[in-house]
PDB file of C-alpha atoms in Angstrom:
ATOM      1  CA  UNK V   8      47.725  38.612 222.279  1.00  0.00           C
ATOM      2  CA  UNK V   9      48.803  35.019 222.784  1.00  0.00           C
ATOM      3  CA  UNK V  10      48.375  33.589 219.264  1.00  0.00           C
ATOM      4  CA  UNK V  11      49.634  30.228 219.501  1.00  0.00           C
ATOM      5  CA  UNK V  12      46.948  27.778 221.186  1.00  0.00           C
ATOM      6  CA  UNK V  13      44.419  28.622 218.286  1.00  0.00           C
ATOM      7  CA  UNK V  14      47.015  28.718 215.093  1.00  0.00           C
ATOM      8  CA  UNK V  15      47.041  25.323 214.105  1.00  0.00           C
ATOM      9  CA  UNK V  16      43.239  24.747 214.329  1.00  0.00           C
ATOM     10  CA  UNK V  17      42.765  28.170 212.619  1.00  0.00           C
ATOM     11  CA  UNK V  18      44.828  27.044 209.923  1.00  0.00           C
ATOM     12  CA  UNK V  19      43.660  23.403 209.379  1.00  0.00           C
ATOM     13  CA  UNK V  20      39.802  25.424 208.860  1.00  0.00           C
ATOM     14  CA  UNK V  21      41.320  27.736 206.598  1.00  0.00           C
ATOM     15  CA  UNK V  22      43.072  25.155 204.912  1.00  0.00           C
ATOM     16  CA  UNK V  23      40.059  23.179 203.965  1.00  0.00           C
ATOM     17  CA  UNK V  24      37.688  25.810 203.335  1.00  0.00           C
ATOM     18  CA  UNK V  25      39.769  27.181 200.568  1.00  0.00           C
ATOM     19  CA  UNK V  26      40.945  23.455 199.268  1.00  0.00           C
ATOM     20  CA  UNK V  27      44.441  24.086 199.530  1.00  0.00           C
ATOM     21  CA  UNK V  28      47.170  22.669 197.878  1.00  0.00           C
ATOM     22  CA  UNK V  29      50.442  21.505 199.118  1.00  0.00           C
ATOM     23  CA  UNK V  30      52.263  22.986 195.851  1.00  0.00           C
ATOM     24  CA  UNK V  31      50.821  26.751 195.950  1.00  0.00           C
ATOM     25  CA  UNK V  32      52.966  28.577 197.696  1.00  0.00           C
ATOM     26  CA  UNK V  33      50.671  32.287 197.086  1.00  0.00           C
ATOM     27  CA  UNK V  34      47.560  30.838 198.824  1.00  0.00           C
ATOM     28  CA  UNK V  35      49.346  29.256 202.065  1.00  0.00           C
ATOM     29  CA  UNK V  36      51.008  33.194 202.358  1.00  0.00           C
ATOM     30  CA  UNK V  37      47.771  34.538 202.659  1.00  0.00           C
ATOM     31  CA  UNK V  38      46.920  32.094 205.218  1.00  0.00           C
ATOM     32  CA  UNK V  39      49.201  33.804 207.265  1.00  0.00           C
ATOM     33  CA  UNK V  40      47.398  36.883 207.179  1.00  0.00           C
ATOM     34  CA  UNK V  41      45.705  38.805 209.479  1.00  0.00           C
ATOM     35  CA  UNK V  42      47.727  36.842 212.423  1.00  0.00           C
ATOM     36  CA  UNK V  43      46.769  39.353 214.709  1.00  0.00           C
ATOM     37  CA  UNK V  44      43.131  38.261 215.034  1.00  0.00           C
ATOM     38  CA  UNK V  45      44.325  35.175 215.693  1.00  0.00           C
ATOM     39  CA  UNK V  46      42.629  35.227 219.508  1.00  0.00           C
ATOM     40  CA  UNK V  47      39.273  35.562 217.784  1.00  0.00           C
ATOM     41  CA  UNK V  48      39.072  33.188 214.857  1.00  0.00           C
ATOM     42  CA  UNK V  49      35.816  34.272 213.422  1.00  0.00           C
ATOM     43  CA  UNK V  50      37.005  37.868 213.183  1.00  0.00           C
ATOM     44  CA  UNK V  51      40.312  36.660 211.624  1.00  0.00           C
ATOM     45  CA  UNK V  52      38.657  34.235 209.180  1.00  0.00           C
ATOM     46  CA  UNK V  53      36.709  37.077 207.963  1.00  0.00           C
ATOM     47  CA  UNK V  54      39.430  39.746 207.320  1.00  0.00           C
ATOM     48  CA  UNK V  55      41.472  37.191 205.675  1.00  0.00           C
ATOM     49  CA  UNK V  56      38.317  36.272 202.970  1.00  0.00           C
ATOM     50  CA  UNK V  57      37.754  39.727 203.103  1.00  0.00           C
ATOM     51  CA  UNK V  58      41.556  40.583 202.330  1.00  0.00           C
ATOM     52  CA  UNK V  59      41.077  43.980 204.932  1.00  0.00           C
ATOM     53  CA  UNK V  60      44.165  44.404 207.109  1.00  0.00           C
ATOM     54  CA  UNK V  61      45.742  41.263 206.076  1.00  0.00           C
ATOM     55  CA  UNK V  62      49.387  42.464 207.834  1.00  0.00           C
ATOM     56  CA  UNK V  63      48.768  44.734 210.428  1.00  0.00           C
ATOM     57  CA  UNK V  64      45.655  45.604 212.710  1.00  0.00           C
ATOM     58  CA  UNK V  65      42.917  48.363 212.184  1.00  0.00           C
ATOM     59  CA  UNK V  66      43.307  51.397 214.368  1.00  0.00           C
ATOM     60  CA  UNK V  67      40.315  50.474 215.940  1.00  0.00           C
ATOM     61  CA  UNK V  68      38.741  47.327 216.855  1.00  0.00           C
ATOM     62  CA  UNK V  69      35.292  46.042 218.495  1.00  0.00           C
ATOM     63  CA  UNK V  70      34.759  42.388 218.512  1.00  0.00           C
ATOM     64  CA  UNK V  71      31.051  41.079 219.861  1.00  0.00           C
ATOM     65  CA  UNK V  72      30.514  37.257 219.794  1.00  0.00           C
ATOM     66  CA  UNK V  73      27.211  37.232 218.974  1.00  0.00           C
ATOM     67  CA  UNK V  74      25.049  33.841 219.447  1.00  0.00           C
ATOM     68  CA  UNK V  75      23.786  32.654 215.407  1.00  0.00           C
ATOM     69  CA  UNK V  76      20.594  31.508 215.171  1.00  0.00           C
ATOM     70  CA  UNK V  77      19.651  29.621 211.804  1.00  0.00           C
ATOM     71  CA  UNK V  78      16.804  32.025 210.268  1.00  0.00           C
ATOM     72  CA  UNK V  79      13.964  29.831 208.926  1.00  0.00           C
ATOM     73  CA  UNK V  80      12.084  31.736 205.983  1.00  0.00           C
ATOM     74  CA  UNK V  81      11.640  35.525 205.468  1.00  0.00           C
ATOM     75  CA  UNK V  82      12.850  36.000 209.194  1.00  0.00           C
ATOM     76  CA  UNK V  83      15.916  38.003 208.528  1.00  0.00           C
ATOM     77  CA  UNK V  84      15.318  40.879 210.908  1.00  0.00           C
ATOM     78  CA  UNK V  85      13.447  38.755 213.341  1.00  0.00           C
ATOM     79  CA  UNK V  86      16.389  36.429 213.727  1.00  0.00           C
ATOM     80  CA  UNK V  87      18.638  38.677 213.798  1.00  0.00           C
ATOM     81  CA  UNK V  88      16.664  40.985 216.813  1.00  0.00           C
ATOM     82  CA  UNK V  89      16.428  37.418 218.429  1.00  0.00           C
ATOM     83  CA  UNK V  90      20.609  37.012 217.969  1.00  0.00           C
ATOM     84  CA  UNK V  91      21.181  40.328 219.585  1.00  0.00           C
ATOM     85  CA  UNK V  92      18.909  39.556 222.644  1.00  0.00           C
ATOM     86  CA  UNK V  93      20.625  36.423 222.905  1.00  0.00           C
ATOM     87  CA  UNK V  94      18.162  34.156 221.418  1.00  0.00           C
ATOM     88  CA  UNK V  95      14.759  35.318 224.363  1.00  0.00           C
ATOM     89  CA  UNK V  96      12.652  36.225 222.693  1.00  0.00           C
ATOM     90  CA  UNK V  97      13.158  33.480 219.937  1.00  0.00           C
ATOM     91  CA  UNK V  98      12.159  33.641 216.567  1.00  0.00           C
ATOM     92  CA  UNK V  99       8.534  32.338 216.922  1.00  0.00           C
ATOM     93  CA  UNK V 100       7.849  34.580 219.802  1.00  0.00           C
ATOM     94  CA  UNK V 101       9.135  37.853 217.813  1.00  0.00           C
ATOM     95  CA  UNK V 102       7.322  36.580 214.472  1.00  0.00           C
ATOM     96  CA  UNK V 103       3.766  36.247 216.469  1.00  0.00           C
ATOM     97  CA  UNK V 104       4.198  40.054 217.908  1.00  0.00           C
ATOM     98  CA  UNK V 105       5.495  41.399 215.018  1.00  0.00           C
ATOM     99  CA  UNK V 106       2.072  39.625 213.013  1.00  0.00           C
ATOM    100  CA  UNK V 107       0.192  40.177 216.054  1.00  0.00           C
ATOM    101  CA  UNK V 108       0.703  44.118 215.414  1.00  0.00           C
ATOM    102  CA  UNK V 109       0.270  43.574 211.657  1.00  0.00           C
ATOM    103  CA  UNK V 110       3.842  44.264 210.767  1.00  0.00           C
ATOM    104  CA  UNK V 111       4.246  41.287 208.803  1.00  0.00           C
ATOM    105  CA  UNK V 112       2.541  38.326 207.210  1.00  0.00           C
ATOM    106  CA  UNK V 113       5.413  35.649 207.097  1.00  0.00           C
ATOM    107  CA  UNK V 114       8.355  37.324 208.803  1.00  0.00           C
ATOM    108  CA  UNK V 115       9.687  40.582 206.293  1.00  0.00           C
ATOM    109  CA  UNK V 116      10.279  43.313 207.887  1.00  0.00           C
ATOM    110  CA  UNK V 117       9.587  45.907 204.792  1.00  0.00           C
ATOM    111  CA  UNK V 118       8.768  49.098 207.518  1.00  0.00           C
ATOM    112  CA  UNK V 119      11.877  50.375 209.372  1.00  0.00           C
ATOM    113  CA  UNK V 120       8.908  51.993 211.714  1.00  0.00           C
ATOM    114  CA  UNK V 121       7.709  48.705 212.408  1.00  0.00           C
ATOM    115  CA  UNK V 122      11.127  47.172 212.887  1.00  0.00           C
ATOM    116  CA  UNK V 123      12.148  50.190 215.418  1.00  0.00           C
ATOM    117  CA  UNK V 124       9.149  49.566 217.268  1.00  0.00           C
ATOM    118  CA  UNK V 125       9.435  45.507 217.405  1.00  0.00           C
ATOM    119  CA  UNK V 126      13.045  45.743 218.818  1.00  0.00           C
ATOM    120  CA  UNK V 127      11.824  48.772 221.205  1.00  0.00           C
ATOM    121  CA  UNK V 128       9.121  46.698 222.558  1.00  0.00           C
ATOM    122  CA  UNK V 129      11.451  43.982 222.694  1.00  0.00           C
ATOM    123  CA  UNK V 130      14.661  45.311 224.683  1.00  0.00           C
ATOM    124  CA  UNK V 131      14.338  43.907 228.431  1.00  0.00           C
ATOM    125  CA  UNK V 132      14.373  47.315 229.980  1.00  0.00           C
ATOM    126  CA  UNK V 133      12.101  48.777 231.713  1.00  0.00           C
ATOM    127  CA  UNK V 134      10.917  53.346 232.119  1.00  0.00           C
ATOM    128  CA  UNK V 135      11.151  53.648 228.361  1.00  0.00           C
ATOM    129  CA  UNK V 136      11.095  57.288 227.217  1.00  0.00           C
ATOM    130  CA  UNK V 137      10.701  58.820 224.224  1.00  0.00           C
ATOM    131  CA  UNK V 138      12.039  61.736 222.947  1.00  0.00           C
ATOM    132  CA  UNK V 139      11.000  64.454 220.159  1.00  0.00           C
ATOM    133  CA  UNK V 140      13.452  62.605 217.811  1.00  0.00           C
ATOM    134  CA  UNK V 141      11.856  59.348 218.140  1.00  0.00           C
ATOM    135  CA  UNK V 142      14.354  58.432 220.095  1.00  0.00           C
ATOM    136  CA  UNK V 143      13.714  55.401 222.527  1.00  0.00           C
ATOM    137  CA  UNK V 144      15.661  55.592 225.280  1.00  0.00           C
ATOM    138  CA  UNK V 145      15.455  52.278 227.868  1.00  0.00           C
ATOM    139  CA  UNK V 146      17.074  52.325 231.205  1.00  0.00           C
ATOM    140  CA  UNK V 147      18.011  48.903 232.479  1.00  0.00           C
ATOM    141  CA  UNK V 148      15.986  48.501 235.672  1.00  0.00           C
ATOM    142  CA  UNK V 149      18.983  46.810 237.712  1.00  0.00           C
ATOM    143  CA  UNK V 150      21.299  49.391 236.902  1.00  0.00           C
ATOM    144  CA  UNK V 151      20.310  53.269 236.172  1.00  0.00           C
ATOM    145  CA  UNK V 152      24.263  54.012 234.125  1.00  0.00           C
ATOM    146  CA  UNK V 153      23.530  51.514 231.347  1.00  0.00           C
ATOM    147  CA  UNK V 154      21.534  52.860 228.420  1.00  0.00           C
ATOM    148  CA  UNK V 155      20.115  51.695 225.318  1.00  0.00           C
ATOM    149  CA  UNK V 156      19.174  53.882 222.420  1.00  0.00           C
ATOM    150  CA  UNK V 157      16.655  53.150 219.422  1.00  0.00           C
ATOM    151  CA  UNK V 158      16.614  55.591 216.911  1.00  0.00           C
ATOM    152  CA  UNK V 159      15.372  55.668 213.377  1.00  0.00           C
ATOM    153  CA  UNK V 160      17.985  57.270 211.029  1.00  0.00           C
ATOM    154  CA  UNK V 161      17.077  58.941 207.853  1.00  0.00           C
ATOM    155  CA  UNK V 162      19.406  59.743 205.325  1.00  0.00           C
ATOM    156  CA  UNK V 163      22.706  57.889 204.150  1.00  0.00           C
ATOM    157  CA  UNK V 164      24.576  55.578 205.994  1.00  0.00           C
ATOM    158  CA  UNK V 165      28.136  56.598 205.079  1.00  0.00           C
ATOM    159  CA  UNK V 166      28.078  59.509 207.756  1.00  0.00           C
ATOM    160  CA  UNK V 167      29.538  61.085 210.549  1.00  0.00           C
ATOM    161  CA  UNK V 168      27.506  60.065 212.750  1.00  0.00           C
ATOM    162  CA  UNK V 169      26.713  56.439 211.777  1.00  0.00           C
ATOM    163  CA  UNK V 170      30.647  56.088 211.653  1.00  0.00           C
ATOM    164  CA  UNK V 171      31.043  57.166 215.416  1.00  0.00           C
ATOM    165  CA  UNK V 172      27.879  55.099 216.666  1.00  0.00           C
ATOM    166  CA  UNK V 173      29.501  51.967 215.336  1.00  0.00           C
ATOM    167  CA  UNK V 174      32.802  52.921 216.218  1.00  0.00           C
ATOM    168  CA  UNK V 175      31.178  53.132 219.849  1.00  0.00           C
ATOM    169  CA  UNK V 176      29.304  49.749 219.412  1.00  0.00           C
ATOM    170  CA  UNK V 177      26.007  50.554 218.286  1.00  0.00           C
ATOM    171  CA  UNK V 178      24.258  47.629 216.455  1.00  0.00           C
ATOM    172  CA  UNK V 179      22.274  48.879 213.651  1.00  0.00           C
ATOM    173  CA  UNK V 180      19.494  46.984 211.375  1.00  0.00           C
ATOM    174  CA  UNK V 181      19.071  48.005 208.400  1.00  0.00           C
ATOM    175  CA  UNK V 182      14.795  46.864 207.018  1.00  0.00           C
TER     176      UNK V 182
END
């Protein structure tokens, strides 16, 4: 990693967001912190507030930029279906299918049913089939190798196979 065309910017942003002060010495060490994000400033800027591997780098890393939309009322899971599919549908459009199917009034998602099936009807793929498992499985139409899985998960988080799904860069919502 190259990390010295973003430093100084990097540091000005962290300088002001945390109102530094010429004369303490402790904060402007932990500025230089997690160094080796430095080639992907949001990811650094959140391990350092974060304080998780402030010296050295996790053994494994995924980085996706994803595109922030501002969420406008109860839209939480609406907005942030529309950030994954990079903004199309938009907000509005998901709101008036999820209300449409009567799966919210003003933009909660409260039913992790209803959320599983907004973002499966959502996911521009095409042949969707589903499994015993409820398991949504969508096969790009352009190319046959790429896959997308929905799946409802029941039980805990903190599990095996939750772990290994992110670590292989599954998104997951959480209603």
């Amino acid at each position: 990693m190259s990390h010295s065309s973003s430093a100084p910017s990097l540091m000005n942003t962290f300088q002001s967001e945390i109102n530094l002060k010429s004369s303490d010495s402790y904060t402007k060490s932990r500025i230089e912190e997690c160094l080796w994000a430095l080639d992907y400033p949001e990811l650094q800027k959140a391990c350092f507030l974060a304080r998780i591997c402030p010296v050295k780098p996790p053994l494994h890393c995924r980085f996706c930029n994803v595109l922030s939309i501002l969420q406008t009322g109860p839209t939480c899971g609406i907005t942030a279906l529309s950030m994954l599919l990079d903004g199309s549908p938009t907000i509005a459009e998901l709101l008036e299918d999820a209300q449409r199917k009567q799966f919210t009034n003003n933009g909660e998602m409260f039913s992790a049913r209803n959320l599983f099936q907004l973002i499966c009807d959502n996911l521009p793929f095409c042949n969707a089939v589903t499994n015993a498992n409820n398991t949504k499985i969508k096969y790009n139409c352009s190319d046959r190798n790429c896959k997308i899985e929905c799946e409802i998960h029941e039980g805990r988080l903190n599990c095996a196979k939750v772990k290994e799904s992110i670590c292989q860069g599954a998104c997951i919502f959480v209603p």
